[in-house]
Short mmCIF file of C-alpha atoms and ligand atoms in Angstrom, two decimals:
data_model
loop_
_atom_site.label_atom_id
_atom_site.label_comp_id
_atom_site.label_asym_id
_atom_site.label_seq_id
_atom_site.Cartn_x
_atom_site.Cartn_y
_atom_site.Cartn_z
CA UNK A 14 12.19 -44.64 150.82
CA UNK A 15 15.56 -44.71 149.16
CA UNK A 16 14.40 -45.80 146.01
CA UNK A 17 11.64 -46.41 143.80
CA UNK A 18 11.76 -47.33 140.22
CA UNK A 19 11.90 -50.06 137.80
CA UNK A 20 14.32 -53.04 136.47
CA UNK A 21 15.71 -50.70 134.10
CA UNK A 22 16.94 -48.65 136.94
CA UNK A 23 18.57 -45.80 135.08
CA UNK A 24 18.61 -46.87 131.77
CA UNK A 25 15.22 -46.02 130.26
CA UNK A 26 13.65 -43.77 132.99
CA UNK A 27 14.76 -40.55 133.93
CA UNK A 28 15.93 -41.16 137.71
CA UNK A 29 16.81 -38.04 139.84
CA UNK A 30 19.78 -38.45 142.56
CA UNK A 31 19.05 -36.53 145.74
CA UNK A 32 20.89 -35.73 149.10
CA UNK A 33 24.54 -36.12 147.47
CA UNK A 34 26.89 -33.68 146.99
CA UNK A 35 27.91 -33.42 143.86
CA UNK A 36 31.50 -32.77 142.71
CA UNK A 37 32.47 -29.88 139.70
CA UNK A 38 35.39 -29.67 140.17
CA UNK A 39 38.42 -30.78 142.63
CA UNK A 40 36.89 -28.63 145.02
CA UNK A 41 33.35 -27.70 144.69
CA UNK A 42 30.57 -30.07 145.70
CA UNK A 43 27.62 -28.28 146.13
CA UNK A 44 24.52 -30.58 147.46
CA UNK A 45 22.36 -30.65 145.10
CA UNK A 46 19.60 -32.97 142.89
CA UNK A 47 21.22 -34.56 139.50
CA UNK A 48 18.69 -36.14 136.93
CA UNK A 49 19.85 -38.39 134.16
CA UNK A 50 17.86 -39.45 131.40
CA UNK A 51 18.43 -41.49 128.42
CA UNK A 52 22.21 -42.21 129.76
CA UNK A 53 22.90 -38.49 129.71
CA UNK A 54 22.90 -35.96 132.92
CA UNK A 55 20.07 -33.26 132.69
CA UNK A 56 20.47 -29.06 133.02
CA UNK A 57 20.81 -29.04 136.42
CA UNK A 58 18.07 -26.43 137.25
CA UNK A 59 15.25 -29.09 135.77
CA UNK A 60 12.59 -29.47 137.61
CA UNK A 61 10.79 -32.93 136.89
CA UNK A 62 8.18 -35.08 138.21
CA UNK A 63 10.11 -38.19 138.22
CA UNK A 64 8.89 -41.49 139.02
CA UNK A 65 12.24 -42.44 140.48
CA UNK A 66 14.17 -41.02 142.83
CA UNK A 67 17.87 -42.60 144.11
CA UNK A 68 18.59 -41.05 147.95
CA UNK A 69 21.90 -41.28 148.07
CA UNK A 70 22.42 -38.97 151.09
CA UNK A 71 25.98 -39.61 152.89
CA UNK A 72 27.50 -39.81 149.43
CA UNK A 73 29.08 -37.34 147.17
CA UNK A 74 29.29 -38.11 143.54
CA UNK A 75 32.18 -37.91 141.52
CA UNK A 76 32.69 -37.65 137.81
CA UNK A 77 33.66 -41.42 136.60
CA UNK A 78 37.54 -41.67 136.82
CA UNK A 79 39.53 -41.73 133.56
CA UNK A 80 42.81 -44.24 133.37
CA UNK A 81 45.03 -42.22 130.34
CA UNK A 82 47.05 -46.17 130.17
CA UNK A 83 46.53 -50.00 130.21
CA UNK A 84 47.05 -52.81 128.43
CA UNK A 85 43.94 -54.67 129.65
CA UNK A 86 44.54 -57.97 128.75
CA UNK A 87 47.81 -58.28 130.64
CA UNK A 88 46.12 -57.75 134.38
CA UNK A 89 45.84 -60.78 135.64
CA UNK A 90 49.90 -61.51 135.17
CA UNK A 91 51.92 -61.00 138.06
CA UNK A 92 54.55 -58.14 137.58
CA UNK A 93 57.23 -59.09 136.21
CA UNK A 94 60.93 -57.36 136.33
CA UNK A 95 64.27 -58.53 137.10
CA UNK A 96 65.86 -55.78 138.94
CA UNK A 97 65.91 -51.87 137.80
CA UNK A 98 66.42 -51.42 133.85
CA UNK A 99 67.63 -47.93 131.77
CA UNK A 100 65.36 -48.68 129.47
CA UNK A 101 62.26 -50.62 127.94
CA UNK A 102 64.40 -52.06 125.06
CA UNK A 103 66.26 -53.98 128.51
CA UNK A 104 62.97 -54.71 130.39
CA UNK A 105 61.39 -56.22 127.42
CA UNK A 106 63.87 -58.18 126.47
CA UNK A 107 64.18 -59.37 130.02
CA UNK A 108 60.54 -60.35 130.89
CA UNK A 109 59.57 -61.78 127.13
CA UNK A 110 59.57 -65.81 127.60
CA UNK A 111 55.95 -66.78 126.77
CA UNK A 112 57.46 -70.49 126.60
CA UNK A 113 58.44 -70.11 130.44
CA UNK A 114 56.14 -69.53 133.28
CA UNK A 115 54.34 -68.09 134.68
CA UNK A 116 53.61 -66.42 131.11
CA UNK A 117 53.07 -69.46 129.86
CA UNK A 118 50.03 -70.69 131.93
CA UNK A 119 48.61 -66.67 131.64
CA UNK A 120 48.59 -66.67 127.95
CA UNK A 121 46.67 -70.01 128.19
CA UNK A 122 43.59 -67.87 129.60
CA UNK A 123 41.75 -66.73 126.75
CA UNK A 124 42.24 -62.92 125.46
CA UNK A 125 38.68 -62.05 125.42
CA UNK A 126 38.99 -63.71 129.13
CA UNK A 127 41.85 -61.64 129.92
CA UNK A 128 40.30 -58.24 128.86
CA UNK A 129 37.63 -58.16 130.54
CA UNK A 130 39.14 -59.07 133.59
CA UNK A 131 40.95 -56.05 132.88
CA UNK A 132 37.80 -54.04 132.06
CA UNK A 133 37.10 -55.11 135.83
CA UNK A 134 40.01 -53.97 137.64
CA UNK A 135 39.26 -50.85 136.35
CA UNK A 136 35.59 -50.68 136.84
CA UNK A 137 36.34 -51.85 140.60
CA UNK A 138 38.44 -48.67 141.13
CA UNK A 139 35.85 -46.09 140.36
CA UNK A 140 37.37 -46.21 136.19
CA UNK A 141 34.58 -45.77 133.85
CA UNK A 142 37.06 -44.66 130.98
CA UNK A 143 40.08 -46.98 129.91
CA UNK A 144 42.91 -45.99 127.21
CA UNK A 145 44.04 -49.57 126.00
CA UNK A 146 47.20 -49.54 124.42
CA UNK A 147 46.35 -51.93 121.67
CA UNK A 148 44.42 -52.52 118.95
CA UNK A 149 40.82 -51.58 119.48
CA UNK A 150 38.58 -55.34 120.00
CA UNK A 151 34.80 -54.13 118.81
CA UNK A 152 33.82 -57.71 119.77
CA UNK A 153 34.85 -57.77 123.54
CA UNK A 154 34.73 -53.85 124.03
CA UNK A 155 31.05 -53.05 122.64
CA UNK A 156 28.91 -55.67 124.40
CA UNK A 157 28.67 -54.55 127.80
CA UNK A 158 31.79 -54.49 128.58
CA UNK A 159 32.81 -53.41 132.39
CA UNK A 160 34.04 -49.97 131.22
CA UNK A 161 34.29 -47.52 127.95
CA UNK A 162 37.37 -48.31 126.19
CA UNK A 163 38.75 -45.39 124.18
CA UNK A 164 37.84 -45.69 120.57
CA UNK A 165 38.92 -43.18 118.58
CA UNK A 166 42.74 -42.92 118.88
CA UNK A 167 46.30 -43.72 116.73
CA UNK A 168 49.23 -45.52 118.18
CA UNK A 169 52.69 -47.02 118.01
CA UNK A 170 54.36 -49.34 120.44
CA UNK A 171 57.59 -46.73 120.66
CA UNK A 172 60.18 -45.52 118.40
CA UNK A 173 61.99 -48.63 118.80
CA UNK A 174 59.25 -51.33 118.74
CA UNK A 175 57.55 -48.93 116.26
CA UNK A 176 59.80 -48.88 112.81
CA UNK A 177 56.70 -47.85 110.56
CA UNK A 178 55.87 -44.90 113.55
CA UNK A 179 55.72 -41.72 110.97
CA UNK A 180 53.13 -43.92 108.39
CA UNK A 181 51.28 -44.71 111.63
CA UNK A 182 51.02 -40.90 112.86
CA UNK A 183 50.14 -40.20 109.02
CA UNK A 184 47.28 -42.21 108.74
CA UNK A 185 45.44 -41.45 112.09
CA UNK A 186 42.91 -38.89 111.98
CA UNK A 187 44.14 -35.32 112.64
CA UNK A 188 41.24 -35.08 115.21
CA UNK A 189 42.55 -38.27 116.96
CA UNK A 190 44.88 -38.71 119.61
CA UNK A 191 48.30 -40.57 119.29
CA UNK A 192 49.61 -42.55 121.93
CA UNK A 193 52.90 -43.98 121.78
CA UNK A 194 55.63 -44.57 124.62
CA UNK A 195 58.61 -43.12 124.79
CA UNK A 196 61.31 -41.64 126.82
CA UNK A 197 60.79 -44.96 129.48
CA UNK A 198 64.42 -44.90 130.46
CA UNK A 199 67.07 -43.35 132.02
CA UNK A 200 70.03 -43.77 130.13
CA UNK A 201 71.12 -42.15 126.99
CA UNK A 202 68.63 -43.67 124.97
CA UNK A 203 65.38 -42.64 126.26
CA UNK A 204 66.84 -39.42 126.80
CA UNK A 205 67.61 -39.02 123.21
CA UNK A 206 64.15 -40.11 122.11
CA UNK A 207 61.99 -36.96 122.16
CA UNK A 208 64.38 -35.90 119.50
CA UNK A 209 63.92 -39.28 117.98
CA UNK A 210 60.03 -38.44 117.49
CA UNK A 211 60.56 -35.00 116.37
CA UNK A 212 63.07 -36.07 113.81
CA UNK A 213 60.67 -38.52 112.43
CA UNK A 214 57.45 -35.87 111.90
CA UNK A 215 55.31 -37.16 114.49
CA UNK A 216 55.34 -34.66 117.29
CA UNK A 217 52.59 -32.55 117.78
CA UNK A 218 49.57 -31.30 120.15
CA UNK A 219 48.01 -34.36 119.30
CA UNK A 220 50.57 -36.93 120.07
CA UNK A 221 50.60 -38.36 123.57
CA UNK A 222 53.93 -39.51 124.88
CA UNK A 223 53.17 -42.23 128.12
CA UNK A 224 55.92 -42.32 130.08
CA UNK A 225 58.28 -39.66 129.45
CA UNK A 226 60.95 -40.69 132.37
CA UNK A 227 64.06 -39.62 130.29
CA UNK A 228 62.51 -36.20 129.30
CA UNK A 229 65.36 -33.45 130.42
CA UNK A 230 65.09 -30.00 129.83
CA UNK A 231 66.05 -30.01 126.36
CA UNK A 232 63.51 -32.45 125.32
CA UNK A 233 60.67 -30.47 127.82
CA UNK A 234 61.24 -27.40 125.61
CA UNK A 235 60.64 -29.22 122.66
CA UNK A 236 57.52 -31.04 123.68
CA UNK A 237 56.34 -27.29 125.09
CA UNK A 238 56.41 -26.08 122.31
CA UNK A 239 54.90 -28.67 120.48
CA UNK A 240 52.51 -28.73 123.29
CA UNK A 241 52.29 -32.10 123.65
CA UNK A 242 50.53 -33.90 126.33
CA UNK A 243 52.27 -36.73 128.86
CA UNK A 244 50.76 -39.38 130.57
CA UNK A 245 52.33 -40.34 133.79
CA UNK A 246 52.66 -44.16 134.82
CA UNK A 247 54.80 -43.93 138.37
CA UNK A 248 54.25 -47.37 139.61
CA UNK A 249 55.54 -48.93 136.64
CA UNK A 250 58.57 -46.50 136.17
CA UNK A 251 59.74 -47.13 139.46
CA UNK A 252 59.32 -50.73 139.51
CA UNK A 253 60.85 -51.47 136.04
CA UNK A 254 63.27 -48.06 135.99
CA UNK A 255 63.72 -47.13 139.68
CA UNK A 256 62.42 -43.51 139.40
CA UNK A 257 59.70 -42.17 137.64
CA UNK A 258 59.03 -38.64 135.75
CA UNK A 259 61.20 -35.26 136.76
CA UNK A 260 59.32 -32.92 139.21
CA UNK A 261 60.01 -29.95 136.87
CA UNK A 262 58.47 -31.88 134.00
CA UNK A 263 55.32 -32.92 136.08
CA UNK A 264 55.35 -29.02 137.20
CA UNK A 265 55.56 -27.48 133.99
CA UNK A 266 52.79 -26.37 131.60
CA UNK A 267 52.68 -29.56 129.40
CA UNK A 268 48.95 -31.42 130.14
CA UNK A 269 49.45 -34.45 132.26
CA UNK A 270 47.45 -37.47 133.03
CA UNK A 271 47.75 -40.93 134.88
CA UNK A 272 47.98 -44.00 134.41
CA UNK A 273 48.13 -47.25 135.62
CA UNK A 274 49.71 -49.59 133.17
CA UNK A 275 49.02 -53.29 133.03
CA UNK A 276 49.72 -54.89 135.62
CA UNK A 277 52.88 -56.70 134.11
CA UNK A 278 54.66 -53.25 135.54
CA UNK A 279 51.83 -51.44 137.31
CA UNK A 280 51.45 -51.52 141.13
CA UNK A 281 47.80 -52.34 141.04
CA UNK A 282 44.84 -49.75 139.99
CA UNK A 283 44.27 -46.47 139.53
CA UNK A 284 43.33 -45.87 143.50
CA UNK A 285 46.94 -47.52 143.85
CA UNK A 286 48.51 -45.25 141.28
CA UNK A 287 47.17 -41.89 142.82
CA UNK A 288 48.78 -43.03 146.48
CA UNK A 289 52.04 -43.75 144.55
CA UNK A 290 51.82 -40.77 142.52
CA UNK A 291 50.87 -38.62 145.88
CA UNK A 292 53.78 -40.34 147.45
CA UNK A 293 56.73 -39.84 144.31
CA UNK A 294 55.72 -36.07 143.86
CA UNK A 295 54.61 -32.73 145.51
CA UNK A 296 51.37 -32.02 143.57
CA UNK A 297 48.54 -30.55 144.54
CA UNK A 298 45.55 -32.83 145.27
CA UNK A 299 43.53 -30.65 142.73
CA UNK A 300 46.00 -31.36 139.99
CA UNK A 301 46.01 -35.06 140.53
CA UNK A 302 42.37 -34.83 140.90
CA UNK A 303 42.66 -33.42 136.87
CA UNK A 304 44.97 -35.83 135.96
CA UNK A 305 41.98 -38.31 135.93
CA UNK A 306 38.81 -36.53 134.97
CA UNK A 307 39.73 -33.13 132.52
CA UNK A 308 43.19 -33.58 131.82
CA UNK A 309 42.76 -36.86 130.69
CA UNK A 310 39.70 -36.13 129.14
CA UNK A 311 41.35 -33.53 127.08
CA UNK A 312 44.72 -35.42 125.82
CA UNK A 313 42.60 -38.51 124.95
CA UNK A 314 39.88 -35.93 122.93
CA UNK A 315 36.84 -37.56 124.90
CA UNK A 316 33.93 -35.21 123.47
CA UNK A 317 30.82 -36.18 125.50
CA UNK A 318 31.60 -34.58 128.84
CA UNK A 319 33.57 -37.51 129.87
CA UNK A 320 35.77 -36.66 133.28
CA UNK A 321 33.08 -34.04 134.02
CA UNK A 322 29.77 -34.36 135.82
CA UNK A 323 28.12 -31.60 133.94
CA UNK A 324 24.87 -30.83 131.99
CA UNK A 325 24.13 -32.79 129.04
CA UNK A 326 27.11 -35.11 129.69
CA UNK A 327 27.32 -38.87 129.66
CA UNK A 328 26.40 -39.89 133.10
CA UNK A 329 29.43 -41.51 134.55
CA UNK A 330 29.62 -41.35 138.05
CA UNK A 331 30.81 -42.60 140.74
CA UNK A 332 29.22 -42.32 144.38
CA UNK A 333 31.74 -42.82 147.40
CA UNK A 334 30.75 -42.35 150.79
CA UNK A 335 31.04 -38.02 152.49
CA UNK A 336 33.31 -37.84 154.59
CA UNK A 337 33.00 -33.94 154.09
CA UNK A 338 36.28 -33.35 152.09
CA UNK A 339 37.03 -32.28 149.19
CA UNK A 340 36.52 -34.22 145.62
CA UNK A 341 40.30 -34.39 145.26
CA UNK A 342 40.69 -35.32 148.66
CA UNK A 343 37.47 -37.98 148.24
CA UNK A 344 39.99 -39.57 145.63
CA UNK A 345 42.53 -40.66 148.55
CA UNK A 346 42.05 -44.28 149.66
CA UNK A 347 38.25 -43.99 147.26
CA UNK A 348 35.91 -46.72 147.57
CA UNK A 349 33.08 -46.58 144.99
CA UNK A 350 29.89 -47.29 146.56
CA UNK A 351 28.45 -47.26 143.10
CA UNK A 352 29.50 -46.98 139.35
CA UNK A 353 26.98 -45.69 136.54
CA UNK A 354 28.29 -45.65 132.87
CA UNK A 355 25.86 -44.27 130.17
CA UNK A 356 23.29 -44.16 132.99
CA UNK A 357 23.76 -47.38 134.01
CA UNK A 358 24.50 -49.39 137.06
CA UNK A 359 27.83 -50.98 136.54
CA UNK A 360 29.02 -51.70 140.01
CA UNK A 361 27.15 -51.26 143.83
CA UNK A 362 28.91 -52.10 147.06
CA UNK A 363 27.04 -55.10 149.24
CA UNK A 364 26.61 -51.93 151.67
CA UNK A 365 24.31 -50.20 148.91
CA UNK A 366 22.61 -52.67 147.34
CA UNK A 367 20.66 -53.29 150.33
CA UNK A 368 19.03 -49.94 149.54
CA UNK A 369 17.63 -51.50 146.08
CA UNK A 370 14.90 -53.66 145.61
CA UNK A 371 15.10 -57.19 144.48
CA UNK A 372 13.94 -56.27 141.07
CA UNK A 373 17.04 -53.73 140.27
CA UNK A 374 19.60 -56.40 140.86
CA UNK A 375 19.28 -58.41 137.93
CA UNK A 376 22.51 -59.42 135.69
CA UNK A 377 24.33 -57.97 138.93
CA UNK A 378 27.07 -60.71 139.94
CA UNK A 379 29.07 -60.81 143.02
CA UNK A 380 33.07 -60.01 143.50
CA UNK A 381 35.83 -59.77 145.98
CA UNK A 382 38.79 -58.51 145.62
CA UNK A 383 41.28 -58.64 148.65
CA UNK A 384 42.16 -55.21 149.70
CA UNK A 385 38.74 -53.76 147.80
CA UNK A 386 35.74 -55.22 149.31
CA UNK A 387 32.53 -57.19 148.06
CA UNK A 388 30.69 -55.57 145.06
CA UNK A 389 27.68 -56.56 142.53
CA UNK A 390 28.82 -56.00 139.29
CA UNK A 391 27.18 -56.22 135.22
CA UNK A 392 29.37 -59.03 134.42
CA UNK A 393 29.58 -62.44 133.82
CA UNK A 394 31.81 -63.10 136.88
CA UNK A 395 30.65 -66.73 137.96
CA UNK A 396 31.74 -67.95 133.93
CA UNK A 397 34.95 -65.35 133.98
CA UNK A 398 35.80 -67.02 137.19
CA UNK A 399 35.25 -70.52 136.13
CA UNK A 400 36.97 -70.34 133.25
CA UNK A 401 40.19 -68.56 134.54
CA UNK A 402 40.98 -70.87 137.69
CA UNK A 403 40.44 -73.75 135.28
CA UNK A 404 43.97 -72.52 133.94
CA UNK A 405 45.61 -70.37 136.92
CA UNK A 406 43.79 -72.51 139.64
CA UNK A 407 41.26 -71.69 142.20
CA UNK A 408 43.76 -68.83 143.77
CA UNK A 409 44.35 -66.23 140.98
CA UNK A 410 44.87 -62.57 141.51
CA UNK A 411 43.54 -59.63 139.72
CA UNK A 412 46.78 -56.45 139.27
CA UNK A 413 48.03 -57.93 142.60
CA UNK A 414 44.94 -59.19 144.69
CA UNK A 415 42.93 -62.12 144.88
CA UNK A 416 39.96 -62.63 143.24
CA UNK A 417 36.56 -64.56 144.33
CA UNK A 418 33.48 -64.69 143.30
ZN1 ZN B 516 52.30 -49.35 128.38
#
């Protein structure tokens, strides 16, 4: 029997995993039994007489993904750029007409809509951990949202956008991170802006540039030896900037992480970004493999084991099906098979819910996604959906594909 437990599958029981292998690291995955209890994964040598037991031989089970960058409530917007830009002063000031569509109609769709659709994108590409560049929304974000949101963190818009950016570094906790963009350009400008951030106080090992394009040697050596952690958006660099980040920068010793953007910019989710990423550079499958579990982990100062599947962690997984690589390799063309946040089913393919009983599948909605496949997710998808294509129309599109329900 593949399964036997309760309603609360996960949640209140302690449930041990068998037959997968388990990734820990980008290139072990020993097979081996994982129990979670109370959200949280067990020592692994703990021997229990559980009452419920998930086979999920044929799988191997990944550490939840971690996107470093999104603005969540901007993914349902098609991209938007006219041509290639030097900078994001140009692209902003090209794409900002809320009074013209198709921005118009979008920013009809309510916010709280609009994140959580965005909570979704990334919960439907194996994302169980979201930085969203904004202000932190307790009310959407802590009631069962699709995904953890990053709490704890400072930020500015950019040096430009950002004229109070030295108060706003002041004021966030020196455990925090803070995120800010900077360097997105080519010209001049964005070269000359790592210079900008040191001159202003608020470079450190705590600050997190996204973006970084115009970063040239000069500026490298400064953020080395401020040692100050990058997260790497390629889609959207090359789509609004027509290149993305220097080689030498992504090969140096600075601590780098990915991202996907929103999908104003962004090519489409975080399984899009790694292709592009793996396409636009020459690193390592291990490295990109850290660039969305412990790097990102790291830079964004996630404390609970997130990016990790390892003993007394939060139990964030995601199950794709063996096909007897690697982890980092499992990560090209990934198609979660299941999602579990805190210990709890978030997402299940069609394919694996057959495997459950009736009983588990409660609050469990169904969702397509061109290009993705047909899940069951914890959402409120039928009223999401509802309410969205009464403003965009039946045919609306989630970073890039089309959504049903
Ligand atoms: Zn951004």
């Amino acid at each position: 029997m593949p399964y036997t437990g309760g309603a609360h599958f996960l949640v209140d029981e302690t449930v041990t995993i068998t037959g997968a292998r388990v990734a820990l690291n980008g290139i072990e995955a020993p097979r081996m039994d994982l129990s979670i209890q109370r959200g949280s994964i067990l020592p692994f040598e703990t021997r229990r007489d559980d009452r419920v037991q998930l086979d999920l031989g044929g799988h191997i089970l990944l550490p939840g993904l971690i996107n470093s960058h999104d603005h969540l409530e901007f993914n349902l917007f098609p991209r938007q750029s006219q041509g290639i830009h030097a900078n994001y002063i140009e692209w902003a000031a090209s794409i900002f007409h809320p009074d013209r569509t198709p921005l118009k109609e979008h920013l009809r769709v309510p916010k709280a809509v609009r994140l959580v659709w965005g909570g979704l994108k990334n919960l439907l590409s194996g994302v169980t951990t979201v930085a969203h560049h904004n202000p932190y929304d307790a009310k959407v974000f802590d009631a069962g949202f699709p995904v953890r949101v990053v709490r704890r963190f400072g930020w500015a818009h950019s040096l430009h956008f950002s004229p109070d950016i030295a108060r706003l570094f002041k004021r966030t906790p020196r455990q925090w991170p803070f995120l800010v963009h900077a360097a997105e350009g080519t010209d001049a400008r964005a070269r000359a802006e790592v210079a900008g951030l040191a001159e202003a106080g608020v470079l450190s090992n705590r600050t997190v540039l996204i973006h970084g394009v115009g970063i040239d040697p000069a500026a490298l050596d400064v953020l080395r030896r401020h040692r100050t952690p990058l997260i790497w958006c390629p889609s959207s660099n090359i789509f609004t900037l027509g290149r993305t980040v220097d080689h030498n920068v992504l090969r140096s010793d600075l601590d780098v992480s990915l991202g996907t953007d929103s999908a104003l910019t962004g090519e489409g989710d975080l399984i899009d970004e790694l292709r592009v990423a793996r396409a636009n550079s020459r690193i390592a499958p291990e490295e990109l493999f850290r660039m969305v579990t412990v790097s990102a982990a790291k830079t964004l100062r996630l404390g609970r084991g997130e990016g990790a599947i390892q003993e007394n962690g939060v139990a964030d997984l995601v199950a794709v099906a063996d096909r007897g690589v690697d982890p980092a390799e499992a990560l090209r063309e990934l198609r979660p098979e299941l999602v579990v946040i805190g210990g709890k089913i978030k997402l299940i393919s069609q394919r694996l819910l057959r495997l459950l009983p009736r009983m588990c599948r409660s609050g469990l909605q169904s969702i397509s996604l061109t290009g993705r496949g047909d899940y069951m997710v914890d959402a409120r998808i039928a009223r999401l959906h509802a309410v969205t294509a009464q403003i965009l129309g039946a045919k609306f599109f989630l970073a890039g594909r089309e959504v049903s329900s």
